[in-house]
Structures are given as structure tokens and as C-alpha cells.
mmCIF file of C-alpha atoms and ligand atoms in Angstrom:
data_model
loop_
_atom_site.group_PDB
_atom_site.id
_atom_site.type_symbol
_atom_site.label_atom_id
_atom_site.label_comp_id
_atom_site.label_asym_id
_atom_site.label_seq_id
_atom_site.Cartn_x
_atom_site.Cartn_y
_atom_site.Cartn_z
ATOM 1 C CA UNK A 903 1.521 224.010 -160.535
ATOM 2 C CA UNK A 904 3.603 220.950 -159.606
ATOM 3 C CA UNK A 905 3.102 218.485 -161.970
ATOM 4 C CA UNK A 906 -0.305 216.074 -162.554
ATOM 5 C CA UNK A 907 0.023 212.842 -159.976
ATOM 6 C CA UNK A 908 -2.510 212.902 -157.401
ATOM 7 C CA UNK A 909 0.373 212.594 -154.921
ATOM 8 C CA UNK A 910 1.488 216.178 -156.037
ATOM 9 C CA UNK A 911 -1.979 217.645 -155.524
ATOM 10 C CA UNK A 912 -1.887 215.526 -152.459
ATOM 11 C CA UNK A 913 1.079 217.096 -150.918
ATOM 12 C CA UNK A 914 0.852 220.670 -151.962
ATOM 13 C CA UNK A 915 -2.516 220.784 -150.394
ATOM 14 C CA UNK A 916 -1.062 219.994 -147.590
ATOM 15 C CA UNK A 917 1.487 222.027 -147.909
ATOM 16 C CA UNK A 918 -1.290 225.090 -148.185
ATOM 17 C CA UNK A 919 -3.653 223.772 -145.283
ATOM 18 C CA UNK A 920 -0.800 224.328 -143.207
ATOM 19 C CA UNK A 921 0.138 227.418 -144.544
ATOM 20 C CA UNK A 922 -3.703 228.629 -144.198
ATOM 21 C CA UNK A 923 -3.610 227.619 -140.399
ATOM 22 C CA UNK A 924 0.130 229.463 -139.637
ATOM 23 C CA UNK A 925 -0.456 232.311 -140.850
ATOM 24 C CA UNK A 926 -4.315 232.631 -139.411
ATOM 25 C CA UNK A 927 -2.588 232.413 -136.237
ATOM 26 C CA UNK A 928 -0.172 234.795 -136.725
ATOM 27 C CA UNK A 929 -2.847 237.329 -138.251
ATOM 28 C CA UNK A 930 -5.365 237.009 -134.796
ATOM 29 C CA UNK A 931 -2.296 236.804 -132.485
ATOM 30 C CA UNK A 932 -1.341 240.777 -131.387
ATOM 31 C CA UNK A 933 2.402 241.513 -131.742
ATOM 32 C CA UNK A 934 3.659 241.329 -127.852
ATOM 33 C CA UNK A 935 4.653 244.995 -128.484
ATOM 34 C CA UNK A 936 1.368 246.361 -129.275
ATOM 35 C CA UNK A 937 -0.505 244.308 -126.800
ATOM 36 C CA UNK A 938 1.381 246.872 -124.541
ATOM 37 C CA UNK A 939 1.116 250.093 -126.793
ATOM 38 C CA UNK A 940 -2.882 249.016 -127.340
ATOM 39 C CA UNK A 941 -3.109 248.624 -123.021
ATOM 40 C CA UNK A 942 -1.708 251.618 -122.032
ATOM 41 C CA UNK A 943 -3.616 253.693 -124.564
ATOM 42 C CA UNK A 944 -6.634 251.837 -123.506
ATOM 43 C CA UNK A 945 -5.759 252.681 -120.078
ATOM 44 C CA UNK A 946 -5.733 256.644 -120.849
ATOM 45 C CA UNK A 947 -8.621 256.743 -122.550
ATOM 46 C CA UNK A 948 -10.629 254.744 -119.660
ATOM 47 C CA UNK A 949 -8.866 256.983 -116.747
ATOM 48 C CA UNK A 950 -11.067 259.894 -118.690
ATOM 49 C CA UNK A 951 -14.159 258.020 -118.468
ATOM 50 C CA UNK A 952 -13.534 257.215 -115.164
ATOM 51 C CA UNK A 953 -12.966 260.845 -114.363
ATOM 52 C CA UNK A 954 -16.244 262.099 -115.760
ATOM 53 C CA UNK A 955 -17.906 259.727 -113.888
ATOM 54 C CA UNK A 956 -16.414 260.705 -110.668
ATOM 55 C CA UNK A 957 -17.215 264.156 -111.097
ATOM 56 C CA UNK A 958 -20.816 263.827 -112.303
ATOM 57 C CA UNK A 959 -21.053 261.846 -108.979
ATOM 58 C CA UNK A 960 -19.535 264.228 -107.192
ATOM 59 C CA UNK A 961 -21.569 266.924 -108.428
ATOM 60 C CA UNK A 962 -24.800 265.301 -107.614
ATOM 61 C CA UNK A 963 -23.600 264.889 -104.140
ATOM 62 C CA UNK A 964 -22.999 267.792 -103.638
ATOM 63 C CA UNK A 965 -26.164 269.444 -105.101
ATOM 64 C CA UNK A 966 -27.379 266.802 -102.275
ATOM 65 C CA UNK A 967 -25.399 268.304 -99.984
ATOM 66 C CA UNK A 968 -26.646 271.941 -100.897
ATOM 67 C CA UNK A 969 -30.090 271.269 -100.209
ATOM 68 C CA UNK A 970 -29.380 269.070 -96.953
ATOM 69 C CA UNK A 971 -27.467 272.503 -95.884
ATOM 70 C CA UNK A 972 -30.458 274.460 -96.851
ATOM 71 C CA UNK A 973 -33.493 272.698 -95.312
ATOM 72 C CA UNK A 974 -31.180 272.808 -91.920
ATOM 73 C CA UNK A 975 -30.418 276.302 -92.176
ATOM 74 C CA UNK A 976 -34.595 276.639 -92.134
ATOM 75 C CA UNK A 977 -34.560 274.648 -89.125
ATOM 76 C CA UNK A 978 -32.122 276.486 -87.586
ATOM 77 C CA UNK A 979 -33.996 279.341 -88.053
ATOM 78 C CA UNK A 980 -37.314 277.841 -86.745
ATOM 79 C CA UNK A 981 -35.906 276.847 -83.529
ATOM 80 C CA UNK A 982 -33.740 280.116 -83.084
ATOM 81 C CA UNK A 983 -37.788 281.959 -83.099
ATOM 82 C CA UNK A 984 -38.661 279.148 -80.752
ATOM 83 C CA UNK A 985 -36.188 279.906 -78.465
ATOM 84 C CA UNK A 986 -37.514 283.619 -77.952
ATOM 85 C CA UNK A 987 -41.114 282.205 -77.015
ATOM 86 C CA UNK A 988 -40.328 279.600 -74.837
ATOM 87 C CA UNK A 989 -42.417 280.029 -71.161
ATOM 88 C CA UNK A 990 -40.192 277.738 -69.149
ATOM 89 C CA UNK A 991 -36.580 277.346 -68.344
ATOM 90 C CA UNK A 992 -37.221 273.387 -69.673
ATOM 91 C CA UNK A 993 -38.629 274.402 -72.701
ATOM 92 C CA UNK A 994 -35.820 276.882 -73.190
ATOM 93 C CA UNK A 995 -33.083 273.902 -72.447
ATOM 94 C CA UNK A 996 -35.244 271.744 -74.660
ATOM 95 C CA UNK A 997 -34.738 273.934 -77.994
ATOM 96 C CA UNK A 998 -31.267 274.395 -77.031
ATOM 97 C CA UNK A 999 -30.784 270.860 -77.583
ATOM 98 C CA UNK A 1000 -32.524 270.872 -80.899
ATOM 99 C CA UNK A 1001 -30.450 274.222 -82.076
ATOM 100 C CA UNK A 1002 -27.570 272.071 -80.988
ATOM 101 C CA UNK A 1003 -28.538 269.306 -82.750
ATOM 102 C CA UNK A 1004 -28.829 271.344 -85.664
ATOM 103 C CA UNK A 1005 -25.294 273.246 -85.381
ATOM 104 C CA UNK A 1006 -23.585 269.552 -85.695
ATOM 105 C CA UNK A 1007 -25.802 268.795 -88.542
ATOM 106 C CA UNK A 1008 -24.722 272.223 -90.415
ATOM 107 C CA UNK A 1009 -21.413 271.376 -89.412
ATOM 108 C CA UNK A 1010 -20.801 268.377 -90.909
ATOM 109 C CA UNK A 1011 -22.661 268.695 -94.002
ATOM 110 C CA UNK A 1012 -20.633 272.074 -94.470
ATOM 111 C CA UNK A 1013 -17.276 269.890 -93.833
ATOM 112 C CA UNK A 1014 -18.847 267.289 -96.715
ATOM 113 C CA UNK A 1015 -19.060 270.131 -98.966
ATOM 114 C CA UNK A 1016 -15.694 271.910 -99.175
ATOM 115 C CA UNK A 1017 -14.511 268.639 -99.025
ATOM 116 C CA UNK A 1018 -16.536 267.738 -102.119
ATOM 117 C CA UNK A 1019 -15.740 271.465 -103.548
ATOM 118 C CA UNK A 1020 -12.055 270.272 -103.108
ATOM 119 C CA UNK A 1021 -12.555 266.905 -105.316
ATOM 120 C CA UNK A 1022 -14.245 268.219 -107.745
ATOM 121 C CA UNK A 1023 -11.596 271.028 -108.385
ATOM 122 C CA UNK A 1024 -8.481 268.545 -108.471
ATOM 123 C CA UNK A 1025 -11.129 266.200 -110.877
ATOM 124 C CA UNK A 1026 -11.388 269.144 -113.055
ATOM 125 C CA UNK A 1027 -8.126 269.858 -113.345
ATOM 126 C CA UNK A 1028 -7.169 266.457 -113.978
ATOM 127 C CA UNK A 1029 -9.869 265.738 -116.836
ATOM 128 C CA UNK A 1030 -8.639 268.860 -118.566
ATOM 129 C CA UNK A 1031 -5.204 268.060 -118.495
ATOM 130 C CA UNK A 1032 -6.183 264.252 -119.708
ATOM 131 C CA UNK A 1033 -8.480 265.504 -122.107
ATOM 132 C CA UNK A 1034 -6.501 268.020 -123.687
ATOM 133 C CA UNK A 1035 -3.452 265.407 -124.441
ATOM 134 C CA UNK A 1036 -6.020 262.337 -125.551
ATOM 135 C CA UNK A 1037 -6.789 263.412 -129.872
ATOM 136 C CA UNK A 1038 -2.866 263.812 -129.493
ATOM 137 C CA UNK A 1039 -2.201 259.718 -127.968
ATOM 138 C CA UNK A 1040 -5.254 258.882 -130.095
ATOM 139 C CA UNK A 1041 -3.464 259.691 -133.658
ATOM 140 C CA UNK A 1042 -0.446 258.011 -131.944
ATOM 141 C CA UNK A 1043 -1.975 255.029 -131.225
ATOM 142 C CA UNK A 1044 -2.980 254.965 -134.524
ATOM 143 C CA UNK A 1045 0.032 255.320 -136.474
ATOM 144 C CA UNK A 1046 1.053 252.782 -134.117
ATOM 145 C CA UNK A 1047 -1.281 249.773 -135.234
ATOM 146 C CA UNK A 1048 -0.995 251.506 -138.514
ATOM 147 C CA UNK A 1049 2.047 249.147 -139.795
ATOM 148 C CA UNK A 1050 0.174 246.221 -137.680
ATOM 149 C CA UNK A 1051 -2.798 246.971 -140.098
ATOM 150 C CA UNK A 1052 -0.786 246.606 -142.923
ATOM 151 C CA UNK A 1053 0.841 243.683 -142.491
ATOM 152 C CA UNK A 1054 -2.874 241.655 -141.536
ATOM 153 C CA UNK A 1055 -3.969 243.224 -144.980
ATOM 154 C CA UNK A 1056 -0.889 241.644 -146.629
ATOM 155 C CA UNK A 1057 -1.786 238.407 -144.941
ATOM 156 C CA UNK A 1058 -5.645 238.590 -146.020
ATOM 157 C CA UNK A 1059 -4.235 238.940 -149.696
ATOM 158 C CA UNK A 1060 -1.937 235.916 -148.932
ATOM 159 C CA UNK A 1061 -4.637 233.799 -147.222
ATOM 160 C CA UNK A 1062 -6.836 234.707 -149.952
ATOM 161 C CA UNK A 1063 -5.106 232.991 -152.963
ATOM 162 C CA UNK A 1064 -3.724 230.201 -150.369
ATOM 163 C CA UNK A 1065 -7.331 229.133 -150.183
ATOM 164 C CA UNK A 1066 -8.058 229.364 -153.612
ATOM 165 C CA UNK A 1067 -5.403 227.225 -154.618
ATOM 166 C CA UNK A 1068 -6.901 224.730 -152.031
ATOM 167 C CA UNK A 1069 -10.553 224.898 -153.343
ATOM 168 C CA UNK A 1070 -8.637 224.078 -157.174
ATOM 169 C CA UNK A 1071 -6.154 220.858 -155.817
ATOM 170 C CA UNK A 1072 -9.443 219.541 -153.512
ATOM 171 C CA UNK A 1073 -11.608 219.476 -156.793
ATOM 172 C CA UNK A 1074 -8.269 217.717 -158.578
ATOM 173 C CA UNK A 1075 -7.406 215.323 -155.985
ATOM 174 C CA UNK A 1076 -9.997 211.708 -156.116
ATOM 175 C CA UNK A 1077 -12.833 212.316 -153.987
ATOM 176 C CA UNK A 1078 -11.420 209.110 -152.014
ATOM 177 C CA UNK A 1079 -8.164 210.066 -151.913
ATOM 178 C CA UNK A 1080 -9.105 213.482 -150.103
ATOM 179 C CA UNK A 1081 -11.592 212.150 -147.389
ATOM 180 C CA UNK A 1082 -8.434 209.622 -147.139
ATOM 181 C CA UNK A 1083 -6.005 212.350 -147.125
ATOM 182 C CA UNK A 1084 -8.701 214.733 -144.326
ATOM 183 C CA UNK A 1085 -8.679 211.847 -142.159
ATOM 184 C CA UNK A 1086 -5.346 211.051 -142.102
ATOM 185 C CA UNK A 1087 -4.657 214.774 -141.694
ATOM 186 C CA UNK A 1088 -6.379 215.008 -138.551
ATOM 187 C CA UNK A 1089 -5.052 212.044 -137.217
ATOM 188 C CA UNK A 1090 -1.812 212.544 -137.574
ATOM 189 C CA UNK A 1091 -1.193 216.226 -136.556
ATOM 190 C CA UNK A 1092 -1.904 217.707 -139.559
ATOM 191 C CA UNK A 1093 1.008 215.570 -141.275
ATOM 192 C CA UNK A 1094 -1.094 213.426 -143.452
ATOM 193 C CA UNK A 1095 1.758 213.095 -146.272
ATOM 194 C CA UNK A 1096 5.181 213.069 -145.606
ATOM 195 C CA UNK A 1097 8.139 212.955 -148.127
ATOM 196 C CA UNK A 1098 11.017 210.630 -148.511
ATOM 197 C CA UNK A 1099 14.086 211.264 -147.404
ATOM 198 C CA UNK A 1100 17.148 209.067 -147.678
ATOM 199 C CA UNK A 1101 14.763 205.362 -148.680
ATOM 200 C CA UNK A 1102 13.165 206.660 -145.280
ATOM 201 C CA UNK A 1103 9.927 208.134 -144.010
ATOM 202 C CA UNK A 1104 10.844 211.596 -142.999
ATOM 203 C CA UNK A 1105 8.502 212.184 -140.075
ATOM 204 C CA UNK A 1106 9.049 208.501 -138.098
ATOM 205 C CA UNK A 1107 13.027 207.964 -140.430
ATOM 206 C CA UNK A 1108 11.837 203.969 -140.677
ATOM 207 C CA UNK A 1109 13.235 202.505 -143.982
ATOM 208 C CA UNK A 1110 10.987 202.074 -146.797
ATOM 209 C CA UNK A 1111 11.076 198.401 -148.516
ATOM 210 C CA UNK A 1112 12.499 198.044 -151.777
ATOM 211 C CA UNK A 1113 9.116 196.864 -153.358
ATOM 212 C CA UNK A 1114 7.575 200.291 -151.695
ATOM 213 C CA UNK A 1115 9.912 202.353 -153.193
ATOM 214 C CA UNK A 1116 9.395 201.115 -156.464
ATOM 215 C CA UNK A 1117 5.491 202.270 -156.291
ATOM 216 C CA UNK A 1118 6.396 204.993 -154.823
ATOM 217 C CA UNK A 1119 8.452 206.299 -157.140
ATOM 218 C CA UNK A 1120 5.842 205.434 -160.221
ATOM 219 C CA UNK A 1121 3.764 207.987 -157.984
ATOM 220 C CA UNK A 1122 0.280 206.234 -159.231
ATOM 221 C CA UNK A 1123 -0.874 204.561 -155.955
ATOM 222 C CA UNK A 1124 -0.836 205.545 -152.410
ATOM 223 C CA UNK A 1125 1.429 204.023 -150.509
ATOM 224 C CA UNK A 1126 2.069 204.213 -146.842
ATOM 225 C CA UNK A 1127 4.650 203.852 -144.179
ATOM 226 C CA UNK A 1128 4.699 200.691 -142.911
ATOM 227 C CA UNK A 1129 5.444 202.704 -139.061
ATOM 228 C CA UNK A 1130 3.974 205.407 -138.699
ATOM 229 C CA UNK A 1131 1.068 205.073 -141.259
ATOM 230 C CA UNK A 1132 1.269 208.550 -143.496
ATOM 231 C CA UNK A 1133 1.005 208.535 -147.004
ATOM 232 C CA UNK A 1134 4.640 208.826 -148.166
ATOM 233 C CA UNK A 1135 5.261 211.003 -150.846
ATOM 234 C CA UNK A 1136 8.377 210.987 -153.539
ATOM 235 C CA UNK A 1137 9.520 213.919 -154.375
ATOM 236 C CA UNK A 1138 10.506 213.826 -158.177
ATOM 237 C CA UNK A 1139 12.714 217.415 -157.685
ATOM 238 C CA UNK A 1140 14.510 216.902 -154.757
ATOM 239 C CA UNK A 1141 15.074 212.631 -154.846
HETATM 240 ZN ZN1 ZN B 946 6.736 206.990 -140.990
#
């Protein structure tokens, strides 16, 4: 630990709050590499769903389509006995019309279906090919994100004993002097405590008075800078 004076605590725990928030950010933020890896596989994988959909809806249409064919068929039929009982030359003309009716109705639902037949062969095709390659991409994905992984792990660990070092220095520091130091902290950019550098504040470089240096270097009593208002901080190792 570095050293006893408040100011110590004061400034390490700083020092670790910042730490805590960098690397939290770096742990939820995605290399820009994998963001692309992690698309792309997400991509394949959705292209398959998509597929089996497609087909499944295919298939029902043209079960649809199968029946349709059928029940027209029977009508065909029907109007084909019709036509050898008719009395009358209109009647006759009439169930022409219908049969011809009919004929455009077989047609077209016939087109519908090879058409269909045609889909869901390429579909097929497609979702076995896709399929057949997707355990493959999945174990590459994962070896992949498997370094990714790692290094978030490594980070937990780190994170971990950052914020137990911070639960140890808040209990330390004066309960005043922390809500002091919190507030400041969140005024001032999360730069509550800043150390001196050359008899000058190193975040605003404003000279520090004599008198204030003096305190400051006894490192008993907060004392701040007369610009920009952080708690300055001597350092005993580095001054
Ligand atoms: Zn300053």
C-alpha cells in the first residue's frame, strides 16, 4: 500500500475508480474485428432459418395448391358429363364456358405448382449445402471469440481485486473526506485529486502559493487549487 496520509488513500482510490471504469469499458466494448467475425456468422446461421421458413411456406402452398388442382379437376369432370346431357345448343355453349372457365383455372394453378416444385428444389438444395457447412463455422466462430473470452476473464480477475482494494481505501479514507472526495469526483470529470507538478496544479498548471505548498507537503490537510478547485495532492516519490 502507499503509505498512511489520507491524501494517499485519497489518490490511489482515485487512481482505481478510474481504473474500474477503463477497463469496464473495454470489457463490454466488442473488438472491431469480431463485431465483424460475430455478424457474418450471425448472418449464416439466420440465412438457415430463413431458409426453413421459406420452404415450410412453400410447402404449405403448395399442398394448397394440390387440393385447389384437385377439387377443379372434379369440376372439370362434372361439367364434361354435363356437356353430354345438355338439350339445347345454349345450354351446350353455356357449359362450354364453364369447362373453359375451368381449363384456365387448372392452368394456372398447374403453372403455380411447378413453379413452387421449382423453389422448393433450389431451397432444398441450398439448406443442405448451408446446413452441412454450419457445426463446421460454428466451432470456428468459437475458437474465434475463444481468445476474446479469455482476455474478459483476465479482466473480471483484474476488476475483481481493483474493487476490493476500493471497498479497503473507502473504509480508510474520513467519512468526510470521501463524500468530499465523491463530489468533487463527479464534478470535475472524474479528476477529483490531482498531483503537483513543478509548484503547479497538474490538471489547470496554475502555481501553487508558497504557504500552500508548505501544507501540502505536511500531507495532513486538504488543500485545494486556488483555480481550478481539485484537491492537490504531493507526491512524496516522485517530488
Ligand atoms: Zn488546478
Amino acid at each position: 500500500m502507499s503509505g498512511e496520509r489520507p491524501l494517499d488513500q485519497l489518490y490511489r482510490l482515485q487512481d482505481r475508480l478510474r481504473f474500474v471504469e477503463s477497463r469496464q469499458k473495454e470489457r463490454e466494448t466488442v473488438p472491431a474485428a469480431l463485431t465483424e467475425v460475430d455478424r457474418a456468422y450471425r448472418d449464416r446461421v439466420e440465412a438457415v432459418a430463413n431458409l426453413k421458413q421459406r420452404l415450410a411456406r412453400d410447402e404449405a402452398e403448395r399442398r394448397k395448391g394440390e387440393l385447389e388442382a384437385a377439387e377443379i379437376r372434379e369440376k372439370q369432370k362434372k361439367y364434361q358429363t354435363q356437356l353430354r346431357s345438355v338439350q339445347t345448343s345454349r345450354e351446350y355453349g353455356a357449359v362450354l364456358n364453364e369447362i373453359d372457365g375451368v381449363d384456365k383455372q387448372l392452368r394456372a394453378t398447374e403453372d403455380r405448382l411447378l413453379e413452387l416444385e421449382e423453389e422448393i428444389e433450389s431451397a432444398r438444395g441450398d439448406l443442405e449445402k448451408r446446413e452441412a457447412s454450419l457445426p463446421r463455422e460454428t466451432d470456428e466462430h468459437e475458437e474465434k471469440l475463444k481468445d476474446w473470452r479469455t482476455a474478459q476473464r483476465a479482466i473480471d480477475q483484474e476488476l475483481e481485486s481493483a474493487r476490493e482494494e476500493i471497498r479497503r481505501l473507502e473504509d480508510q479514507v474520513p467519512a468526510r473526506d470521501r463524500a468530499e472526495f465523491l463530489r468533487l469526483m463527479e464534478k470535475k470529470g472524474g479528476l477529483a485529486i490531482v498531483k503537483v507538478s513543478n509548484n503547479s496544479c497538474s490538471a489547470c498548471h496554475v502555481k501553487i502559493r508558497p504557504a500552500a505548498l508548505q501544507t501540502l507537503k505536511a500531507g495532513r490537510e486538504i488543500v485545494y487549487c486556488d483555480s481550478c478547485k481539485r484537491i492537490l495532492y504531493w507526491d512524496q516519490q516522485s517530488s
